[in-house]
Amino acid sequence: MSEATPDTFVTAGFLVIGDEILSGRTKDKNIGFLADYLTAIGIDLKEVRVVPDETDEIVAAVNALRAKHTYVFTSGGIGPTHDDITADSIAAAFGVTIDIDPRARAILAAHYPEGQLTDARLRMARIPDGADLIENPVSKAPGFRIGNVHVMAGVPAIMQAMMDAIAPTLKTGKKLMSRTVDADVPESRVADRIRAIQENYPETLIGSYPRTNDGRFTTQIVIRARDEAQLEMATSAVETAVREVTA
Amino acid sequence: MSEATPDTFVTAGFLVIGDEILSGRTKDKNIGFLADYLTAIGIDLKEVRVVPDETDEIVAAVNALRAKHTYVFTSGGIGPTHDDITADSIAAAFGVTIDIDPRARAILAAHYPEGQLTDARLRMARIPDGADLIENPVSKAPGFRIGNVHVMAGVPAIMQAMMDAIAPTLKTGKKLMSRTVDADVPESRVADRIRAIQENYPETLIGSYPRTNDGRFTTQIVIRARDEAQLEMATSAVETAVREVTA
């Protein structure tokens, strides 16, 4: 397979759904998790959006992201309560109907004791027409995939288990490898040299990240590339530059 | 002032700029901080986007957010290195020129020892034409405001200090107050009752948030309202509902 096949670059968008993230009540843990996860399997997370529990906002964001990226992942809003409107919004985004899905109902019926599959719980079996279910080993109520969109729970433990269920079905690109060089100087001291190295190694992505440690400013320089030789050459150049400014 | 004036609802969008968040290298802390901060001062954070260090993506996101919301806040990409392209991208979004700003240059010149205001550091004085500076008490290089867009650093300590500098200039809405009711049952047990309460109190926003504690499922129900009487009545109704299902 040549480097130039489209499969080399597989991209993703992530949509976090929930008023509780935007009000600050809940601190999101899913963005960092998914970013690490996708990087590890060779998918580039290119965009994240956080939207409230409002149908129009969810529909607009899903439609924007699914048109742009290989895959879209969503978290949140698939529980049993009135504010869980993700499944209905995804159906609206795809222009398909939604109803109680017999496969999802069977999973829930097997999970809850006789007579306890209430109307509220049955809401969690509402799945857009044409979707595949995503297994939920933690609390059973499934997520689903429709087109390139993967709809998952917002509770981190459940979302993480769902990603493990999804991962084997995803096509992945060539992994972006990275090296990190620590520089014990503010980033403005190395900026000119790093810029020149970036220009010399256009196939690499060089990022410079300022840190504060006890009021001192230091810098982490991260070199990323899909080609190992390029990665090593650019990393050596960065290490030399850092030695020069700290000498 | 009547409840119906537009000032009652002041909304915001937040744009996080940086490859390092999307790759997972850096775990964002600014979304949760800004969500808490804006909620506390009566501004509704309605949307967050995270985009990479790419001009087109930054321009498109800034223009989408500034058309929709009272205020836009951005974090990241205003340092001295080649990957810091936020200021130039904001200028492009507004269709204005950008150059070394004499006010910003003076701040940096006063901060760095004689002869150490390098070209890289001077990059941090590039400010779009027509913008006001935002003070940076931590490391001096300023942020800026242009139109309704506030451009801040990505380092959390600096961004937080910049928000304190910005806050007195913002118009704020009537604060959304909240009450939390803990229910020691899975949310599907209370969902029907909570839905009915939401319908009875349409001026409140009732959210239901599932939790897992040591494998047990519990629920937090959060009631939010701008009117205190509505808030107390809906909260009482929720407390009664929770007592009924746990009795």
PDB file of N, CA, C and O in Angstrom, chain A residues 178-219:
ATOM      1  N   SER A 178       5.539  10.077  17.921  1.00  0.00           N
ATOM      2  CA  SER A 178       5.994  11.349  18.486  1.00  0.00           C
ATOM      3  C   SER A 178       7.208  11.178  19.384  1.00  0.00           C
ATOM      4  O   SER A 178       7.455  10.098  19.930  1.00  0.00           O
ATOM      5  N   ARG A 179       8.003  12.227  19.451  1.00  0.00           N
ATOM      6  CA  ARG A 179       9.124  12.319  20.395  1.00  0.00           C
ATOM      7  C   ARG A 179       8.975  13.639  21.124  1.00  0.00           C
ATOM      8  O   ARG A 179       8.518  14.637  20.538  1.00  0.00           O
ATOM      9  N   THR A 180       9.364  13.653  22.375  1.00  0.00           N
ATOM     10  CA  THR A 180       9.270  14.872  23.167  1.00  0.00           C
ATOM     11  C   THR A 180      10.658  15.300  23.629  1.00  0.00           C
ATOM     12  O   THR A 180      11.446  14.470  24.089  1.00  0.00           O
ATOM     13  N   VAL A 181      10.962  16.575  23.472  1.00  0.00           N
ATOM     14  CA  VAL A 181      12.231  17.126  23.944  1.00  0.00           C
ATOM     15  C   VAL A 181      11.908  18.215  24.971  1.00  0.00           C
ATOM     16  O   VAL A 181      11.150  19.141  24.678  1.00  0.00           O
ATOM     17  N   ASP A 182      12.446  18.076  26.178  1.00  0.00           N
ATOM     18  CA  ASP A 182      12.232  19.092  27.213  1.00  0.00           C
ATOM     19  C   ASP A 182      13.329  20.146  27.131  1.00  0.00           C
ATOM     20  O   ASP A 182      14.503  19.827  27.037  1.00  0.00           O
ATOM     21  N   ALA A 183      12.906  21.405  27.162  1.00  0.00           N
ATOM     22  CA  ALA A 183      13.873  22.511  27.113  1.00  0.00           C
ATOM     23  C   ALA A 183      13.656  23.370  28.350  1.00  0.00           C
ATOM     24  O   ALA A 183      12.542  23.846  28.594  1.00  0.00           O
ATOM     25  N   ASP A 184      14.711  23.571  29.114  1.00  0.00           N
ATOM     26  CA  ASP A 184      14.589  24.294  30.382  1.00  0.00           C
ATOM     27  C   ASP A 184      14.724  25.802  30.163  1.00  0.00           C
ATOM     28  O   ASP A 184      15.492  26.481  30.862  1.00  0.00           O
ATOM     29  N   VAL A 185      13.992  26.311  29.170  1.00  0.00           N
ATOM     30  CA  VAL A 185      13.986  27.746  28.845  1.00  0.00           C
ATOM     31  C   VAL A 185      12.573  28.123  28.408  1.00  0.00           C
ATOM     32  O   VAL A 185      11.802  27.257  27.976  1.00  0.00           O
ATOM     33  N   PRO A 186      12.200  29.397  28.505  1.00  0.00           N
ATOM     34  CA  PRO A 186      10.902  29.825  27.956  1.00  0.00           C
ATOM     35  C   PRO A 186      10.890  29.579  26.446  1.00  0.00           C
ATOM     36  O   PRO A 186      11.942  29.598  25.800  1.00  0.00           O
ATOM     37  N   GLU A 187       9.712  29.353  25.869  1.00  0.00           N
ATOM     38  CA  GLU A 187       9.677  28.965  24.458  1.00  0.00           C
ATOM     39  C   GLU A 187      10.198  30.065  23.526  1.00  0.00           C
ATOM     40  O   GLU A 187      10.703  29.772  22.445  1.00  0.00           O
ATOM     41  N   SER A 188      10.130  31.323  23.978  1.00  0.00           N
ATOM     42  CA  SER A 188      10.620  32.392  23.105  1.00  0.00           C
ATOM     43  C   SER A 188      12.136  32.283  22.865  1.00  0.00           C
ATOM     44  O   SER A 188      12.642  32.788  21.876  1.00  0.00           O
ATOM     45  N   ARG A 189      12.866  31.584  23.759  1.00  0.00           N
ATOM     46  CA  ARG A 189      14.305  31.411  23.578  1.00  0.00           C
ATOM     47  C   ARG A 189      14.639  30.427  22.442  1.00  0.00           C
ATOM     48  O   ARG A 189      15.711  30.515  21.835  1.00  0.00           O
ATOM     49  N   VAL A 190      13.741  29.478  22.180  1.00  0.00           N
ATOM     50  CA  VAL A 190      14.029  28.480  21.134  1.00  0.00           C
ATOM     51  C   VAL A 190      13.179  28.654  19.885  1.00  0.00           C
ATOM     52  O   VAL A 190      13.349  27.938  18.903  1.00  0.00           O
ATOM     53  N   ALA A 191      12.286  29.638  19.906  1.00  0.00           N
ATOM     54  CA  ALA A 191      11.278  29.720  18.843  1.00  0.00           C
ATOM     55  C   ALA A 191      11.882  29.842  17.443  1.00  0.00           C
ATOM     56  O   ALA A 191      11.448  29.167  16.505  1.00  0.00           O
ATOM     57  N   ASP A 192      12.897  30.696  17.280  1.00  0.00           N
ATOM     58  CA  ASP A 192      13.477  30.897  15.945  1.00  0.00           C
ATOM     59  C   ASP A 192      14.098  29.609  15.406  1.00  0.00           C
ATOM     60  O   ASP A 192      13.918  29.257  14.239  1.00  0.00           O
ATOM     61  N   ARG A 193      14.846  28.916  16.263  1.00  0.00           N
ATOM     62  CA  ARG A 193      15.486  27.663  15.830  1.00  0.00           C
ATOM     63  C   ARG A 193      14.449  26.597  15.468  1.00  0.00           C
ATOM     64  O   ARG A 193      14.596  25.870  14.490  1.00  0.00           O
ATOM     65  N   ILE A 194      13.395  26.507  16.267  1.00  0.00           N
ATOM     66  CA  ILE A 194      12.376  25.481  16.019  1.00  0.00           C
ATOM     67  C   ILE A 194      11.634  25.774  14.712  1.00  0.00           C
ATOM     68  O   ILE A 194      11.321  24.868  13.931  1.00  0.00           O
ATOM     69  N   ARG A 195      11.378  27.041  14.478  1.00  0.00           N
ATOM     70  CA  ARG A 195      10.723  27.417  13.222  1.00  0.00           C
ATOM     71  C   ARG A 195      11.563  26.969  12.013  1.00  0.00           C
ATOM     72  O   ARG A 195      11.028  26.422  11.033  1.00  0.00           O
ATOM     73  N   ALA A 196      12.862  27.164  12.097  1.00  0.00           N
ATOM     74  CA  ALA A 196      13.748  26.767  10.996  1.00  0.00           C
ATOM     75  C   ALA A 196      13.739  25.244  10.804  1.00  0.00           C
ATOM     76  O   ALA A 196      13.719  24.745   9.672  1.00  0.00           O
ATOM     77  N   ILE A 197      13.716  24.527  11.917  1.00  0.00           N
ATOM     78  CA  ILE A 197      13.687  23.056  11.823  1.00  0.00           C
ATOM     79  C   ILE A 197      12.372  22.596  11.186  1.00  0.00           C
ATOM     80  O   ILE A 197      12.357  21.712  10.326  1.00  0.00           O
ATOM     81  N   GLN A 198      11.272  23.217  11.601  1.00  0.00           N
ATOM     82  CA  GLN A 198       9.975  22.871  10.981  1.00  0.00           C
ATOM     83  C   GLN A 198      10.029  23.076   9.465  1.00  0.00           C
ATOM     84  O   GLN A 198       9.524  22.261   8.697  1.00  0.00           O
ATOM     85  N   GLU A 199      10.666  24.177   9.040  1.00  0.00           N
ATOM     86  CA  GLU A 199      10.753  24.446   7.597  1.00  0.00           C
ATOM     87  C   GLU A 199      11.634  23.414   6.889  1.00  0.00           C
ATOM     88  O   GLU A 199      11.363  23.028   5.759  1.00  0.00           O
ATOM     89  N   ASN A 200      12.683  22.949   7.578  1.00  0.00           N
ATOM     90  CA  ASN A 200      13.574  21.939   6.984  1.00  0.00           C
ATOM     91  C   ASN A 200      12.937  20.550   6.923  1.00  0.00           C
ATOM     92  O   ASN A 200      13.343  19.728   6.107  1.00  0.00           O
ATOM     93  N   TYR A 201      11.996  20.274   7.803  1.00  0.00           N
ATOM     94  CA  TYR A 201      11.360  18.953   7.852  1.00  0.00           C
ATOM     95  C   TYR A 201       9.841  19.101   7.719  1.00  0.00           C
ATOM     96  O   TYR A 201       9.095  18.898   8.667  1.00  0.00           O
ATOM     97  N   PRO A 202       9.393  19.453   6.502  1.00  0.00           N
ATOM     98  CA  PRO A 202       7.971  19.746   6.315  1.00  0.00           C
ATOM     99  C   PRO A 202       7.058  18.536   6.529  1.00  0.00           C
ATOM    100  O   PRO A 202       5.854  18.706   6.731  1.00  0.00           O
ATOM    101  N   GLU A 203       7.599  17.322   6.499  1.00  0.00           N
ATOM    102  CA  GLU A 203       6.749  16.142   6.717  1.00  0.00           C
ATOM    103  C   GLU A 203       6.520  15.854   8.199  1.00  0.00           C
ATOM    104  O   GLU A 203       5.791  14.934   8.557  1.00  0.00           O
ATOM    105  N   THR A 204       7.189  16.633   9.057  1.00  0.00           N
ATOM    106  CA  THR A 204       6.947  16.460  10.482  1.00  0.00           C
ATOM    107  C   THR A 204       6.035  17.583  10.971  1.00  0.00           C
ATOM    108  O   THR A 204       5.859  18.600  10.299  1.00  0.00           O
ATOM    109  N   LEU A 205       5.440  17.366  12.139  1.00  0.00           N
ATOM    110  CA  LEU A 205       4.640  18.408  12.800  1.00  0.00           C
ATOM    111  C   LEU A 205       5.346  18.716  14.110  1.00  0.00           C
ATOM    112  O   LEU A 205       5.451  17.839  14.975  1.00  0.00           O
ATOM    113  N   ILE A 206       5.843  19.937  14.245  1.00  0.00           N
ATOM    114  CA  ILE A 206       6.560  20.284  15.476  1.00  0.00           C
ATOM    115  C   ILE A 206       5.727  21.264  16.287  1.00  0.00           C
ATOM    116  O   ILE A 206       5.342  22.328  15.796  1.00  0.00           O
ATOM    117  N   GLY A 207       5.431  20.876  17.513  1.00  0.00           N
ATOM    118  CA  GLY A 207       4.640  21.729  18.401  1.00  0.00           C
ATOM    119  C   GLY A 207       5.494  22.175  19.580  1.00  0.00           C
ATOM    120  O   GLY A 207       6.372  21.444  20.042  1.00  0.00           O
ATOM    121  N   SER A 208       5.228  23.375  20.049  1.00  0.00           N
ATOM    122  CA  SER A 208       5.990  23.921  21.170  1.00  0.00           C
ATOM    123  C   SER A 208       4.994  24.296  22.257  1.00  0.00           C
ATOM    124  O   SER A 208       4.056  25.059  22.012  1.00  0.00           O
ATOM    125  N   TYR A 209       5.181  23.746  23.460  1.00  0.00           N
ATOM    126  CA  TYR A 209       4.178  23.903  24.509  1.00  0.00           C
ATOM    127  C   TYR A 209       4.789  24.493  25.762  1.00  0.00           C
ATOM    128  O   TYR A 209       5.610  23.869  26.426  1.00  0.00           O
ATOM    129  N   PRO A 210       4.412  25.734  26.078  1.00  0.00           N
ATOM    130  CA  PRO A 210       4.959  26.390  27.258  1.00  0.00           C
ATOM    131  C   PRO A 210       4.408  25.758  28.537  1.00  0.00           C
ATOM    132  O   PRO A 210       3.265  25.325  28.579  1.00  0.00           O
ATOM    133  N   ARG A 211       5.254  25.690  29.540  1.00  0.00           N
ATOM    134  CA  ARG A 211       4.853  25.177  30.843  1.00  0.00           C
ATOM    135  C   ARG A 211       5.232  26.180  31.912  1.00  0.00           C
ATOM    136  O   ARG A 211       6.209  26.918  31.735  1.00  0.00           O
ATOM    137  N   THR A 212       4.501  26.180  33.010  1.00  0.00           N
ATOM    138  CA  THR A 212       4.993  26.896  34.187  1.00  0.00           C
ATOM    139  C   THR A 212       5.196  25.878  35.286  1.00  0.00           C
ATOM    140  O   THR A 212       4.317  25.083  35.579  1.00  0.00           O
ATOM    141  N   ASN A 213       6.397  25.870  35.874  1.00  0.00           N
ATOM    142  CA  ASN A 213       6.673  25.029  37.033  1.00  0.00           C
ATOM    143  C   ASN A 213       7.160  25.946  38.143  1.00  0.00           C
ATOM    144  O   ASN A 213       8.240  26.535  38.020  1.00  0.00           O
ATOM    145  N   ASP A 214       6.376  26.082  39.204  1.00  0.00           N
ATOM    146  CA  ASP A 214       6.761  26.966  40.311  1.00  0.00           C
ATOM    147  C   ASP A 214       7.180  28.340  39.807  1.00  0.00           C
ATOM    148  O   ASP A 214       8.185  28.894  40.271  1.00  0.00           O
ATOM    149  N   GLY A 215       6.446  28.869  38.870  1.00  0.00           N
ATOM    150  CA  GLY A 215       6.729  30.224  38.394  1.00  0.00           C
ATOM    151  C   GLY A 215       7.832  30.315  37.348  1.00  0.00           C
ATOM    152  O   GLY A 215       8.061  31.375  36.782  1.00  0.00           O
ATOM    153  N   ARG A 216       8.533  29.183  37.077  1.00  0.00           N
ATOM    154  CA  ARG A 216       9.546  29.188  36.018  1.00  0.00           C
ATOM    155  C   ARG A 216       8.902  28.727  34.716  1.00  0.00           C
ATOM    156  O   ARG A 216       8.074  27.814  34.714  1.00  0.00           O
ATOM    157  N   PHE A 217       9.320  29.334  33.616  1.00  0.00           N
ATOM    158  CA  PHE A 217       8.770  28.952  32.318  1.00  0.00           C
ATOM    159  C   PHE A 217       9.720  27.983  31.622  1.00  0.00           C
ATOM    160  O   PHE A 217      10.895  28.277  31.436  1.00  0.00           O
ATOM    161  N   THR A 218       9.174  26.833  31.243  1.00  0.00           N
ATOM    162  CA  THR A 218       9.947  25.857  30.478  1.00  0.00           C
ATOM    163  C   THR A 218       9.124  25.481  29.248  1.00  0.00           C
ATOM    164  O   THR A 218       8.010  25.962  29.072  1.00  0.00           O
ATOM    165  N   THR A 219       9.697  24.639  28.400  1.00  0.00           N
ATOM    166  CA  THR A 219       9.042  24.334  27.134  1.00  0.00           C
ATOM    167  C   THR A 219       9.156  22.846  26.833  1.00  0.00           C
ATOM    168  O   THR A 219      10.210  22.253  27.066  1.00  0.00           O
TER     169      THR A 219
END
